[in-house]
Short mmCIF file of C-alpha atoms in Angstrom, two decimals:
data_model
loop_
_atom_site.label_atom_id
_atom_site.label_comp_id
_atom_site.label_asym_id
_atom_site.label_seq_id
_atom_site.Cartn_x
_atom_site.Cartn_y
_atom_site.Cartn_z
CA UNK I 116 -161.80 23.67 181.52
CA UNK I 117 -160.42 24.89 178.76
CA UNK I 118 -159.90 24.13 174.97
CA UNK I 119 -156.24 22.88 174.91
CA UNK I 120 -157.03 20.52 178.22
CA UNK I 121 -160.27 19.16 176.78
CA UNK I 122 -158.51 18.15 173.65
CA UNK I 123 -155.71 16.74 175.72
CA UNK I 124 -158.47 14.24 177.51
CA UNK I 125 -160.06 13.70 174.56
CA UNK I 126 -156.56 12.63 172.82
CA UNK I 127 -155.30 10.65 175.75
CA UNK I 128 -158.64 8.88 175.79
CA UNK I 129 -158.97 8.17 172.45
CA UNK I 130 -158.49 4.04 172.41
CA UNK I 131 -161.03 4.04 175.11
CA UNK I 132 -163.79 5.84 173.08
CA UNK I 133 -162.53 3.73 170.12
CA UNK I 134 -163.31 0.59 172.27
CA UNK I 135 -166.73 1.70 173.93
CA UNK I 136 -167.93 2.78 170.34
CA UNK I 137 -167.34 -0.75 168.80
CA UNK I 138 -168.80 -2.20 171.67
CA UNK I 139 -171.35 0.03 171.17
CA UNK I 140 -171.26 -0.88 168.01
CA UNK I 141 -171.44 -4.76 168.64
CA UNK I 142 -174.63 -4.03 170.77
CA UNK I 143 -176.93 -1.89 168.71
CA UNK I 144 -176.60 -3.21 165.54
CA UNK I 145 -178.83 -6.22 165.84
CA UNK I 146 -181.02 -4.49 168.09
CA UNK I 147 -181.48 -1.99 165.00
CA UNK I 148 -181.77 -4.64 162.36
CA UNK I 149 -184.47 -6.50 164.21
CA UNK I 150 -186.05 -2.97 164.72
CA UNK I 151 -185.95 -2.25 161.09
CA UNK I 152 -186.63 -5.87 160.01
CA UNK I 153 -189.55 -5.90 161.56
CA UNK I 154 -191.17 -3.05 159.68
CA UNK I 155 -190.09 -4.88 156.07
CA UNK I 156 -191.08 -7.77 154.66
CA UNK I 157 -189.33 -11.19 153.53
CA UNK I 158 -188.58 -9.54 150.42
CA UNK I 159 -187.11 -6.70 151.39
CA UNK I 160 -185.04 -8.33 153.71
CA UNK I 161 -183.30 -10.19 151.04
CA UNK I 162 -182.54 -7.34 148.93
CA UNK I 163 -181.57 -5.05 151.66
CA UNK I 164 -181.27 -6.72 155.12
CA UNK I 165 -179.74 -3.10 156.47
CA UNK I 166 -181.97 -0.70 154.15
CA UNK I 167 -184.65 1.70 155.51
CA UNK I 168 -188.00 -0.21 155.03
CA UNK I 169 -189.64 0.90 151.45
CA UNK I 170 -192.40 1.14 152.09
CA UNK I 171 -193.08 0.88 156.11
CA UNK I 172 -195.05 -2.12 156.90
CA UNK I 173 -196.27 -2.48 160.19
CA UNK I 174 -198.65 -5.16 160.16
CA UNK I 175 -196.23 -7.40 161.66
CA UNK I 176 -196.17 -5.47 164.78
CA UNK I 177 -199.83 -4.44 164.62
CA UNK I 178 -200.32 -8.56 164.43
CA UNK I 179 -198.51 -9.57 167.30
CA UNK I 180 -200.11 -6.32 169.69
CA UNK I 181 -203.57 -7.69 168.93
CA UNK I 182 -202.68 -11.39 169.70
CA UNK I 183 -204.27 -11.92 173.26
CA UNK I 184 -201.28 -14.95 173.41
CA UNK I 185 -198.73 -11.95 173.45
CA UNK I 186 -200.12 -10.19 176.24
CA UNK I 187 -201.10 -13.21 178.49
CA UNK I 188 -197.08 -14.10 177.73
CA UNK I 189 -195.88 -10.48 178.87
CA UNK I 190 -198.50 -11.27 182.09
CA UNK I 191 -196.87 -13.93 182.77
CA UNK I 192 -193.49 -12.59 181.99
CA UNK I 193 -193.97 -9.54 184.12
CA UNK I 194 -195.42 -11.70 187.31
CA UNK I 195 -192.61 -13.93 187.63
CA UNK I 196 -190.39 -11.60 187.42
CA UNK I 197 -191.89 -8.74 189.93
CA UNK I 198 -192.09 -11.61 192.70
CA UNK I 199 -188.65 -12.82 191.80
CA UNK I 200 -187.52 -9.35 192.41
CA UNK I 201 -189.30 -8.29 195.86
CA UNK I 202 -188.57 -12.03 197.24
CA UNK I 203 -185.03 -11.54 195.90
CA UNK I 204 -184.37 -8.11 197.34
CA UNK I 205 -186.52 -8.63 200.76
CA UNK I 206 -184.87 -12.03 201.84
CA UNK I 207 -181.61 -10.87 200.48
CA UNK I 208 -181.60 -7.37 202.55
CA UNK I 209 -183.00 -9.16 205.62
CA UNK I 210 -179.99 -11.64 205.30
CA UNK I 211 -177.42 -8.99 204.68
CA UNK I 212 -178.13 -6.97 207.83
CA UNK I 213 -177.55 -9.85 209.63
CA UNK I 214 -174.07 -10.06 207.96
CA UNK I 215 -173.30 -7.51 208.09
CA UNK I 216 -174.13 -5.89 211.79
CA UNK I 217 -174.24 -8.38 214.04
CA UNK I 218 -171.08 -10.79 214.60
CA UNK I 219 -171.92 -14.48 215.61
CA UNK I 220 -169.76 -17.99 215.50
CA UNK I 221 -169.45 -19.49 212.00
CA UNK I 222 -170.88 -16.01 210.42
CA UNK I 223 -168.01 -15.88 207.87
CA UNK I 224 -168.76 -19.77 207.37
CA UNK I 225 -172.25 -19.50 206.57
CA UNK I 226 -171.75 -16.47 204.39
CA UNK I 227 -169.13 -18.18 201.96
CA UNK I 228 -171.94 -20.82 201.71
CA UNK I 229 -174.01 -18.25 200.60
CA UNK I 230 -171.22 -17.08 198.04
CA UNK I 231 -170.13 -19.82 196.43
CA UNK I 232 -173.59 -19.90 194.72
CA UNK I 233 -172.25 -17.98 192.63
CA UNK I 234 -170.00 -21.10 191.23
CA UNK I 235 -173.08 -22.90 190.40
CA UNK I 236 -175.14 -22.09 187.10
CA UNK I 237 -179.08 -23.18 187.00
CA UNK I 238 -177.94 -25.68 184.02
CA UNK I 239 -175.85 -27.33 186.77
CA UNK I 240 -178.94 -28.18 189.17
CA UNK I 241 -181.63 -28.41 186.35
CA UNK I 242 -181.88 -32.42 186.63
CA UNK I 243 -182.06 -32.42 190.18
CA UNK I 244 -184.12 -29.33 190.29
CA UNK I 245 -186.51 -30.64 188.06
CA UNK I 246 -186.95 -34.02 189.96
CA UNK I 247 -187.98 -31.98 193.66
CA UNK I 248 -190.63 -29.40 191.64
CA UNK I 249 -191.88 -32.34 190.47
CA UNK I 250 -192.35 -33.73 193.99
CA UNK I 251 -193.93 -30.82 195.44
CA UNK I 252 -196.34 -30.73 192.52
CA UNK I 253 -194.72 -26.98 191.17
CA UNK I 254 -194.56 -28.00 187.54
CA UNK I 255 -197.10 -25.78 186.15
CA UNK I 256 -196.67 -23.72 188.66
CA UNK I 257 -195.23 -20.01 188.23
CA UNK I 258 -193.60 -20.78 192.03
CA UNK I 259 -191.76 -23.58 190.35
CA UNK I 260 -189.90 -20.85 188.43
CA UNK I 261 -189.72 -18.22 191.10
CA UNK I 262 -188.73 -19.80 194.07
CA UNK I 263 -185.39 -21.26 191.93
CA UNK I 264 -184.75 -17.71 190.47
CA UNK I 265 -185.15 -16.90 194.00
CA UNK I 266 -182.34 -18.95 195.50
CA UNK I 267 -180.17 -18.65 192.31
CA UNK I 268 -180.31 -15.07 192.84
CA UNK I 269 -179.56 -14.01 196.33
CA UNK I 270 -175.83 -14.95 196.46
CA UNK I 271 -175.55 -12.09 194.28
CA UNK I 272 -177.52 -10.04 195.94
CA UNK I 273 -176.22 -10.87 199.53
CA UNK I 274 -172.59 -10.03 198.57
CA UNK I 275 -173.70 -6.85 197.14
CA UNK I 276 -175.90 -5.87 200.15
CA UNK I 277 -173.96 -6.99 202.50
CA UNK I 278 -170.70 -4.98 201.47
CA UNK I 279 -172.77 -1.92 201.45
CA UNK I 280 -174.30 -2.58 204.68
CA UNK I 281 -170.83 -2.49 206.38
CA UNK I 282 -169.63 0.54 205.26
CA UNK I 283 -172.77 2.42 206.99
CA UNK I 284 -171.50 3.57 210.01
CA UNK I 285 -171.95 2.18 213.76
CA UNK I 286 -172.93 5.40 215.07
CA UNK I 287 -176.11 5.44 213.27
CA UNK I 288 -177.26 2.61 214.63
CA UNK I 289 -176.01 3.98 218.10
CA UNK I 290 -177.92 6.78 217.63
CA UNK I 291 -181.20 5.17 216.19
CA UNK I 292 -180.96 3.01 219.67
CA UNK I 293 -180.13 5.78 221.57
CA UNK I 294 -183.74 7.01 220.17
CA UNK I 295 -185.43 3.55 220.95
CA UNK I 296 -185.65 2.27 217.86
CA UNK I 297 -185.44 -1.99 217.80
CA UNK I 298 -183.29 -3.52 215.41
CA UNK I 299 -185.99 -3.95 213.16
CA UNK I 300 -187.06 -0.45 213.01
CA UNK I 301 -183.32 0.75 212.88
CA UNK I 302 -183.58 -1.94 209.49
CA UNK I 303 -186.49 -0.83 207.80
CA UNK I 304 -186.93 3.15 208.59
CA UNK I 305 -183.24 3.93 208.54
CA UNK I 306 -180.81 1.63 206.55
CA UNK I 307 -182.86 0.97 203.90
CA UNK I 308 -183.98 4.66 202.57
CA UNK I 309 -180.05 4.99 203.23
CA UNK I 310 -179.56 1.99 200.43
CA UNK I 311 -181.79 2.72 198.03
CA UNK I 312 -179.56 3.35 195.51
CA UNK I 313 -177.95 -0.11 195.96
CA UNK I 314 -181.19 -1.96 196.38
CA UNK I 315 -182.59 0.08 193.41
CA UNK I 316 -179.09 -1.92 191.67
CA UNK I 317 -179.87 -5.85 192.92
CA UNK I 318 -183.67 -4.98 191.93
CA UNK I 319 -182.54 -4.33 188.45
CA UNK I 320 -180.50 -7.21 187.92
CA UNK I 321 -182.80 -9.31 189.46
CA UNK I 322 -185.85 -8.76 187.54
CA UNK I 323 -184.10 -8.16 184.38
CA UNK I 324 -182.44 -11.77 184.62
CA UNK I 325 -185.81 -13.35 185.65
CA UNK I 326 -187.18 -11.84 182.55
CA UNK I 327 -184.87 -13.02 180.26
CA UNK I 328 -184.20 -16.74 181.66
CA UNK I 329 -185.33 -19.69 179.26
CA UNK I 330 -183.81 -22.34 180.78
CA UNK I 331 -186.20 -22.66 184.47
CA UNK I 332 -189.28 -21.68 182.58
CA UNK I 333 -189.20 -24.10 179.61
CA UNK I 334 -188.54 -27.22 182.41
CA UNK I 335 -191.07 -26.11 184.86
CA UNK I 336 -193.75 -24.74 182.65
CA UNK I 337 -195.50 -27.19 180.30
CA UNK I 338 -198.75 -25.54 179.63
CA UNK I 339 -198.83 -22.71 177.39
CA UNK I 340 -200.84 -21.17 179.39
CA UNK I 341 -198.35 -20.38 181.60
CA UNK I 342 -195.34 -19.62 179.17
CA UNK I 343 -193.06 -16.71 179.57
CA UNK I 344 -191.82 -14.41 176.30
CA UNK I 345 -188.29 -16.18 176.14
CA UNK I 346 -190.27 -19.22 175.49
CA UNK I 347 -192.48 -17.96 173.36
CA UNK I 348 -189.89 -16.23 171.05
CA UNK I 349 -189.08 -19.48 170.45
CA UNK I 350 -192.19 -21.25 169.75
CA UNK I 351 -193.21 -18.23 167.57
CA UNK I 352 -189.49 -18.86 165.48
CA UNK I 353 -190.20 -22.17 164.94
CA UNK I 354 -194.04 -21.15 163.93
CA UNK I 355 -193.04 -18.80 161.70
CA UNK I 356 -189.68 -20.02 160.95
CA UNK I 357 -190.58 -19.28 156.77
CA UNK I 358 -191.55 -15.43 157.44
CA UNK I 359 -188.33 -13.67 159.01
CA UNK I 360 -189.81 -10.39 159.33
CA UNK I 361 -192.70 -11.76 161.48
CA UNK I 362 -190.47 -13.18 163.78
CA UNK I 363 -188.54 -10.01 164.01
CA UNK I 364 -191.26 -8.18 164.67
CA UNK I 365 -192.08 -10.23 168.03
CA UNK I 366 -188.25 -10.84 169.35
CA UNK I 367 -188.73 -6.58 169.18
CA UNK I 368 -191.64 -6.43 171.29
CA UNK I 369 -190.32 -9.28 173.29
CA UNK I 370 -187.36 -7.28 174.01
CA UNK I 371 -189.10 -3.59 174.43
CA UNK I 372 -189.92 -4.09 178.12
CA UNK I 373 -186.67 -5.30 179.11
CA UNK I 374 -185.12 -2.47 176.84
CA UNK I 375 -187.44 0.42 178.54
CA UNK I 376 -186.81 -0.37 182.14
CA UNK I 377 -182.96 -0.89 182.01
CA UNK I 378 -182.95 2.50 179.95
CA UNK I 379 -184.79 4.11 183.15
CA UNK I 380 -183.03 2.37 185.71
CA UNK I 381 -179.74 2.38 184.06
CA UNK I 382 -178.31 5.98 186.12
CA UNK I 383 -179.16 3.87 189.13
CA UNK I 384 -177.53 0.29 188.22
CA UNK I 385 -174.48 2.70 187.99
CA UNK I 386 -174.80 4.72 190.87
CA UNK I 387 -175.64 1.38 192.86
CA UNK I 388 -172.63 -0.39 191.81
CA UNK I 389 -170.17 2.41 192.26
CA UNK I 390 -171.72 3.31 196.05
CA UNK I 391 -169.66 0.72 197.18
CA UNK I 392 -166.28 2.16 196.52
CA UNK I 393 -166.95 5.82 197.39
CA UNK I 394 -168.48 6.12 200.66
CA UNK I 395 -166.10 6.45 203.62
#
């Protein structure tokens, strides 16, 4: 490519890097000043809220990574949300193939059922929701919180499968019966390597929304014991609701995991989403 055509591109896309910078923009910036804020203290913040840290202080992090309470809360945190995932993904990919391959009266029925989930936000359902855990005795329970997530999440995850699922063609499966394979080893040892990049996408969104949900855990999950790090962000603000740099310090580490994995997993979120629209 050469100079004059680069610049060209670069000129005739100029509003859109204008826009993705100040989104950009939008989205770092607090993630920065907790970063920094977290290394200062009270003091500093109110002379410089935006200023390096002078000096570096990091006994508020090195106080919240020795706090047993922090790690049994990113246990906790990391539980819930790995069995939200594989329950999410599993039931979801079992229920797409059966969307999407096999054709059966009332399938379109029964899969707008499944899609109109997506009208329905957990606040919605949280009385009701609350009254059956309470029933079955899951209050206190980490299934109380992942067996909601679970059903919250798979209209999501169904539409997403599902559409991918079509688009892999019939003669595959001709073949991979040709060969003797069942239906459920045509499933498992053929369409799913083939979907990994869109099952790598629903696993992402699925555990990174079980980590960050407040709502289902603060209802279900009394004991402390048991609490999540959304929750205990806030129980730590309201602690330490007098020393702002403190409290920083924890909403960082609170955020780091989440941060880390979407960083890794963000080439295949993309490629996931976009598989959709460019296979054949």
């Amino acid at each position: 490519m050469s100079v004059l055509s680069m610049r060209a591109r670069v000129s005739k896309n100029i509003g859109l890097y204008f826009a993705a910078f100040l989104v950009a923009s939008f989205i770092v910036t607090p993630i920065l000043f907790a970063l920094l804020g977290g290394f200062k203290d009270n003091a500093q913040l109110g002379e410089s809220p935006m200023g390096l840290p002078s000096p570096w202080n990091t006994e508020n992090y090195t106080n919240v990574l020795i706090d047993l309470t922090f790690w049994r809360q990113v246990v906790n945190s990391t539980g819930i949300a790995l069995a939200t995932t594989f329950l999410t993904v599993g039931v979801g990919a079992m229920v797409s193939f059966v969307f999407a391959r096999y054709a059966f009266r009332g399938r379109e029925v029964l899969f707008m059922t499944f899609a109109t989930g997506l009208m329905f936000h957990f606040a919605v359902a949280v009385l009701p929701l609350f009254i059956i855990l309470r029933a079955l005795g899951m209050l206190n329970n980490p299934l109380g919180v992942i067996l909601p997530q679970v059903a919250f999440g798979l209209p999501l995850t169904i539409i997403i499968l599902r559409s991918f699922f079509r688009q892999i063609p019939g003669e595959v499966e001709e073949a991979a019966t040709v060969d003797g394979a069942s239906p459920w080893t045509f499933f498992t040892k053929v369409l799913l390597p083939m979907s990994r990049p869109v099952l790598a996408t629903v696993s992402v969104l699925a555990l990174v929304n079980s980590w960050n949900n407040f709502l289902l855990p603060l209802v279900v999950l009394h004991d402390s014991s048991w609490w999540t790090l959304p929750i205990a962000v806030t129980q730590f603000s309201g602690q330490y609701a007098s020393d702002t740099a403190k409290v920083l310090a924890f909403v960082m580490l609170a955020m780091l995991p989440a941060l880390v994995f979407y960083a890794f997993a963000e080439r295949h979120l993309i490629s996931g989403l976009t598989s959709g629209s460019t296979k054949g």
